[in-house]
Tab-separated table of N, CA and C in Angstrom:
chain	number	residue	atom	x	y	z
F	1	MET	N	48.097	-4.076	26.762
F	1	MET	CA	47.159	-3.097	27.266
F	1	MET	C	46.360	-3.731	28.408
F	2	ILE	N	46.359	-3.080	29.545
F	2	ILE	CA	45.634	-3.577	30.713
F	2	ILE	C	44.427	-2.685	30.955
F	3	HIS	N	43.289	-3.322	31.122
F	3	HIS	CA	42.066	-2.608	31.474
F	3	HIS	C	41.578	-3.156	32.806
F	4	ARG	N	41.499	-2.309	33.785
F	4	ARG	CA	40.973	-2.713	35.089
F	4	ARG	C	39.456	-2.554	35.068
F	5	ALA	N	38.773	-3.476	35.749
F	5	ALA	CA	37.309	-3.494	35.701
F	5	ALA	C	36.712	-2.148	36.095
F	6	ASN	N	37.285	-1.490	37.094
F	6	ASN	CA	36.702	-0.219	37.542
F	6	ASN	C	36.979	0.930	36.582
F	7	GLU	N	37.778	0.688	35.543
F	7	GLU	CA	38.071	1.709	34.542
F	7	GLU	C	37.269	1.517	33.259
F	8	CYS	N	36.546	0.417	33.159
F	8	CYS	CA	35.767	0.144	31.940
F	8	CYS	C	34.513	1.010	31.910
F	9	LYS	N	34.177	1.493	30.735
F	9	LYS	CA	32.987	2.325	30.530
F	9	LYS	C	31.737	1.451	30.548
F	10	SER	N	30.734	1.885	31.275
F	10	SER	CA	29.457	1.166	31.321
F	10	SER	C	28.336	2.066	30.833
F	11	GLU	N	27.309	1.432	30.302
F	11	GLU	CA	26.110	2.153	29.873
F	11	GLU	C	24.914	1.228	30.030
F	12	VAL	N	23.736	1.799	30.066
F	12	VAL	CA	22.501	1.020	30.116
F	12	VAL	C	21.693	1.365	28.879
F	13	ARG	N	21.287	0.334	28.143
F	13	ARG	CA	20.448	0.536	26.961
F	13	ARG	C	19.059	-0.026	27.253
F	14	GLU	N	18.071	0.807	27.041
F	14	GLU	CA	16.679	0.398	27.215
F	14	GLU	C	16.187	-0.243	25.926
F	15	ALA	N	15.453	-1.324	26.048
F	15	ALA	CA	14.833	-1.996	24.892
F	15	ALA	C	15.858	-2.212	23.775
F	16	MET	N	17.001	-2.802	24.111
F	16	MET	CA	18.090	-2.978	23.146
F	16	MET	C	17.608	-3.762	21.926
F	17	ARG	N	17.762	-3.182	20.762
F	17	ARG	CA	17.335	-3.766	19.484
F	17	ARG	C	15.870	-4.219	19.522
F	18	GLY	N	15.058	-3.501	20.269
F	18	GLY	CA	13.632	-3.811	20.344
F	18	GLY	C	13.284	-4.852	21.394
F	19	GLY	N	14.231	-5.218	22.239
F	19	GLY	CA	13.981	-6.208	23.287
F	19	GLY	C	13.241	-5.613	24.469
F	20	ASP	N	13.069	-6.419	25.497
F	20	ASP	CA	12.354	-6.008	26.708
F	20	ASP	C	13.336	-5.569	27.789
F	21	LYS	N	12.949	-4.580	28.545
F	21	LYS	CA	13.679	-4.063	29.710
F	21	LYS	C	15.032	-3.495	29.324
F	22	SER	N	15.956	-3.457	30.282
F	22	SER	CA	17.242	-2.819	30.038
F	22	SER	C	18.392	-3.814	30.058
F	23	VAL	N	19.487	-3.428	29.407
F	23	VAL	CA	20.710	-4.229	29.343
F	23	VAL	C	21.860	-3.338	29.799
F	24	LYS	N	22.618	-3.797	30.795
F	24	LYS	CA	23.807	-3.062	31.223
F	24	LYS	C	24.993	-3.587	30.418
F	25	ILE	N	25.714	-2.680	29.769
F	25	ILE	CA	26.858	-3.044	28.937
F	25	ILE	C	28.115	-2.451	29.559
F	26	THR	N	29.083	-3.304	29.863
F	26	THR	CA	30.384	-2.855	30.337
F	26	THR	C	31.386	-3.172	29.241
F	27	HIS	N	31.913	-2.142	28.609
F	27	HIS	CA	32.822	-2.290	27.472
F	27	HIS	C	34.225	-2.642	27.961
F	28	PHE	N	34.801	-3.718	27.407
F	28	PHE	CA	36.169	-4.095	27.760
F	28	PHE	C	37.180	-3.230	27.018
F	29	PHE	N	36.829	-2.766	25.843
F	29	PHE	CA	37.702	-1.964	25.002
F	29	PHE	C	36.885	-0.875	24.338
F	30	ASP	N	37.561	0.136	23.837
F	30	ASP	CA	36.949	1.081	22.917
F	30	ASP	C	37.060	0.411	21.546
F	31	GLU	N	35.979	-0.215	21.100
F	31	GLU	CA	36.002	-1.049	19.897
F	31	GLU	C	36.475	-0.286	18.664
F	32	ASN	N	36.270	1.022	18.619
F	32	ASN	CA	36.633	1.806	17.445
F	32	ASN	C	38.095	2.246	17.420
F	33	ASN	N	38.751	2.249	18.576
F	33	ASN	CA	40.090	2.821	18.628
F	33	ASN	C	41.167	1.911	19.210
F	34	GLU	N	40.799	0.841	19.906
F	34	GLU	CA	41.804	0.043	20.596
F	34	GLU	C	42.068	-1.326	19.985
F	35	LEU	N	41.194	-1.809	19.148
F	35	LEU	CA	41.353	-3.141	18.581
F	35	LEU	C	41.738	-3.039	17.111
F	36	MET	N	42.605	-3.939	16.683
F	36	MET	CA	43.081	-3.897	15.295
F	36	MET	C	42.081	-4.489	14.314
F	37	SER	N	41.339	-5.498	14.733
F	37	SER	CA	40.355	-6.138	13.855
F	37	SER	C	39.010	-5.434	13.984
F	38	PRO	N	38.222	-5.418	12.923
F	38	PRO	CA	36.888	-4.825	13.027
F	38	PRO	C	36.068	-5.566	14.087
F	39	THR	N	35.615	-4.854	15.079
F	39	THR	CA	34.863	-5.448	16.185
F	39	THR	C	33.709	-4.521	16.526
F	40	ARG	N	32.504	-5.067	16.528
F	40	ARG	CA	31.343	-4.244	16.842
F	40	ARG	C	31.185	-4.068	18.349
F	41	LEU	N	31.400	-5.149	19.107
F	41	LEU	CA	31.179	-5.082	20.552
F	41	LEU	C	32.010	-6.152	21.237
F	42	CYS	N	32.759	-5.751	22.242
F	42	CYS	CA	33.515	-6.677	23.091
F	42	CYS	C	33.240	-6.231	24.514
F	43	ALA	N	32.237	-6.846	25.156
F	43	ALA	CA	31.730	-6.312	26.405
F	43	ALA	C	31.037	-7.391	27.226
F	44	GLN	N	30.774	-7.045	28.473
F	44	GLN	CA	29.940	-7.871	29.340
F	44	GLN	C	28.536	-7.279	29.300
F	45	LEU	N	27.544	-8.114	28.994
F	45	LEU	CA	26.161	-7.672	28.977
F	45	LEU	C	25.431	-8.342	30.125
F	46	GLU	N	24.752	-7.554	30.925
F	46	GLU	CA	23.980	-8.073	32.053
F	46	GLU	C	22.508	-7.796	31.797
F	47	LEU	N	21.716	-8.869	31.787
F	47	LEU	CA	20.283	-8.756	31.580
F	47	LEU	C	19.575	-9.206	32.846
F	48	GLU	N	18.666	-8.395	33.332
F	48	GLU	CA	17.880	-8.787	34.498
F	48	GLU	C	16.853	-9.831	34.065
F	49	PRO	N	16.291	-10.600	35.003
F	49	PRO	CA	15.282	-11.590	34.627
F	49	PRO	C	14.163	-10.954	33.807
F	50	GLY	N	13.817	-11.594	32.709
F	50	GLY	CA	12.762	-11.108	31.828
F	50	GLY	C	13.233	-10.133	30.770
F	51	ALA	N	14.503	-9.723	30.848
F	51	ALA	CA	15.045	-8.799	29.843
F	51	ALA	C	15.468	-9.579	28.607
F	52	SER	N	15.516	-8.891	27.473
F	52	SER	CA	15.926	-9.540	26.230
F	52	SER	C	16.557	-8.525	25.297
F	53	ILE	N	17.276	-9.043	24.324
F	53	ILE	CA	17.791	-8.240	23.224
F	53	ILE	C	16.965	-8.662	22.016
F	54	GLY	N	16.427	-7.713	21.288
F	54	GLY	CA	15.548	-8.020	20.169
F	54	GLY	C	16.241	-8.816	19.064
F	55	PHE	N	15.441	-9.508	18.262
F	55	PHE	CA	15.968	-10.326	17.174
F	55	PHE	C	16.736	-9.460	16.194
F	56	HIS	N	17.915	-9.928	15.812
F	56	HIS	CA	18.742	-9.242	14.818
F	56	HIS	C	19.688	-10.260	14.202
F	57	THR	N	20.259	-9.929	13.073
F	57	THR	CA	21.191	-10.834	12.409
F	57	THR	C	22.586	-10.219	12.390
F	58	HIS	N	23.558	-11.069	12.153
F	58	HIS	CA	24.951	-10.652	11.995
F	58	HIS	C	25.415	-11.184	10.650
F	59	GLU	N	25.725	-10.305	9.732
F	59	GLU	CA	26.177	-10.726	8.417
F	59	GLU	C	27.697	-10.784	8.389
F	60	ASN	N	28.212	-11.971	8.057
F	60	ASN	CA	29.655	-12.207	7.988
F	60	ASN	C	30.356	-11.827	9.281
F	61	GLU	N	29.745	-12.172	10.403
F	61	GLU	CA	30.298	-11.912	11.725
F	61	GLU	C	30.117	-13.138	12.602
F	62	GLU	N	30.933	-13.199	13.629
F	62	GLU	CA	30.766	-14.221	14.657
F	62	GLU	C	30.232	-13.547	15.916
F	63	GLU	N	29.548	-14.347	16.733
F	63	GLU	CA	29.066	-13.854	18.017
F	63	GLU	C	29.371	-14.926	19.051
F	64	ILE	N	30.016	-14.520	20.116
F	64	ILE	CA	30.401	-15.457	21.173
F	64	ILE	C	29.713	-15.023	22.459
F	65	PHE	N	29.066	-15.977	23.124
F	65	PHE	CA	28.405	-15.733	24.402
F	65	PHE	C	29.127	-16.518	25.489
F	66	TYR	N	29.268	-15.917	26.640
F	66	TYR	CA	29.741	-16.627	27.830
F	66	TYR	C	28.651	-16.423	28.859
F	67	VAL	N	27.813	-17.429	29.056
F	67	VAL	CA	26.645	-17.315	29.921
F	67	VAL	C	27.018	-17.816	31.307
F	68	VAL	N	26.826	-16.978	32.302
F	68	VAL	CA	27.251	-17.306	33.656
F	68	VAL	C	26.136	-17.966	34.459
F	69	GLU	N	24.917	-17.434	34.365
F	69	GLU	CA	23.813	-18.027	35.110
F	69	GLU	C	22.492	-17.608	34.489
F	70	GLY	N	21.443	-18.333	34.829
F	70	GLY	CA	20.104	-17.987	34.367
F	70	GLY	C	19.644	-18.865	33.224
F	71	GLU	N	18.759	-18.315	32.415
F	71	GLU	CA	18.231	-19.016	31.255
F	71	GLU	C	18.521	-18.179	30.017
F	72	ALA	N	18.707	-18.851	28.900
F	72	ALA	CA	19.003	-18.141	27.655
F	72	ALA	C	18.186	-18.737	26.520
F	73	GLN	N	17.753	-17.886	25.615
F	73	GLN	CA	17.096	-18.326	24.396
F	73	GLN	C	17.751	-17.568	23.251
F	74	TYR	N	18.155	-18.300	22.220
F	74	TYR	CA	18.788	-17.669	21.079
F	74	TYR	C	18.509	-18.486	19.835
F	75	TYR	N	18.802	-17.894	18.692
F	75	TYR	CA	18.604	-18.553	17.412
F	75	TYR	C	19.960	-18.975	16.877
F	76	ASP	N	20.048	-20.205	16.396
F	76	ASP	CA	21.282	-20.705	15.796
F	76	ASP	C	20.908	-21.405	14.495
F	77	ASP	N	21.277	-20.800	13.387
F	77	ASP	CA	21.008	-21.362	12.065
F	77	ASP	C	19.523	-21.654	11.878
F	78	GLY	N	18.680	-20.694	12.306
F	78	GLY	CA	17.236	-20.815	12.131
F	78	GLY	C	16.529	-21.621	13.192
F	79	GLU	N	17.257	-22.190	14.132
F	79	GLU	CA	16.659	-23.014	15.192
F	79	GLU	C	16.644	-22.235	16.500
F	80	VAL	N	15.511	-22.280	17.228
F	80	VAL	CA	15.409	-21.643	18.533
F	80	VAL	C	16.004	-22.587	19.576
F	81	ILE	N	16.966	-22.092	20.333
F	81	ILE	CA	17.625	-22.876	21.376
F	81	ILE	C	17.234	-22.280	22.723
F	82	ASN	N	16.683	-23.103	23.611
F	82	ASN	CA	16.390	-22.697	24.983
F	82	ASN	C	17.357	-23.430	25.893
F	83	GLN	N	18.003	-22.684	26.772
F	83	GLN	CA	18.975	-23.297	27.657
F	83	GLN	C	18.804	-22.792	29.067
F	84	GLU	N	18.693	-23.715	30.026
F	84	GLU	CA	18.778	-23.353	31.428
F	84	GLU	C	20.223	-23.591	31.833
F	85	ILE	N	20.870	-22.564	32.293
F	85	ILE	CA	22.295	-22.636	32.570
F	85	ILE	C	22.510	-23.216	33.964
F	86	GLN	N	23.114	-24.400	34.024
F	86	GLN	CA	23.442	-25.015	35.301
F	86	GLN	C	24.941	-24.970	35.563
F	87	GLU	N	25.695	-24.617	34.537
F	87	GLU	CA	27.119	-24.367	34.672
F	87	GLU	C	27.473	-23.328	33.629
F	88	GLN	N	28.630	-22.727	33.759
F	88	GLN	CA	29.011	-21.693	32.810
F	88	GLN	C	29.176	-22.301	31.430
F	89	VAL	N	28.643	-21.618	30.411
F	89	VAL	CA	28.597	-22.146	29.057
F	89	VAL	C	29.153	-21.107	28.087
F	90	VAL	N	29.933	-21.561	27.119
F	90	VAL	CA	30.389	-20.690	26.036
F	90	VAL	C	29.667	-21.118	24.773
F	91	GLU	N	29.027	-20.193	24.105
F	91	GLU	CA	28.309	-20.477	22.865
F	91	GLU	C	28.957	-19.682	21.736
F	92	TYR	N	29.152	-20.308	20.613
F	92	TYR	CA	29.736	-19.655	19.438
F	92	TYR	C	28.757	-19.790	18.294
F	93	ILE	N	28.375	-18.679	17.719
F	93	ILE	CA	27.442	-18.682	16.594
F	93	ILE	C	28.105	-17.938	15.437
F	94	LYS	N	28.195	-18.580	14.300
F	94	LYS	CA	28.774	-17.940	13.111
F	94	LYS	C	27.662	-17.785	12.094
F	95	GLN	N	27.455	-16.571	11.647
F	95	GLN	CA	26.423	-16.314	10.656
F	95	GLN	C	27.060	-15.741	9.416
F	96	THR	N	26.808	-16.365	8.294
F	96	THR	CA	27.273	-15.826	7.024
F	96	THR	C	26.103	-15.804	6.066
F	97	PHE	N	25.913	-14.719	5.389
F	97	PHE	CA	24.792	-14.579	4.452
F	97	PHE	C	25.308	-14.109	3.123
């Protein structure tokens, strides 16, 4: 299955999960109909400076980030991680409760 970037569905969510400002989401797939494994979100998320996604947990799920530029703050196993991105970084967080 080939998805061209200009064919991907995009949306903007304001205050995503209680965060600040807006998040642009470009979906790579229709998560409910195109993927065989249960997947909540497979997308590119763009946050403007000062934007955030509110605190939330993932039960028995993995979350993978590919950070291209900017600064990031996230929680990993109860620890707050602050990162200034000077090169592209892939982060993998597995949460099981």
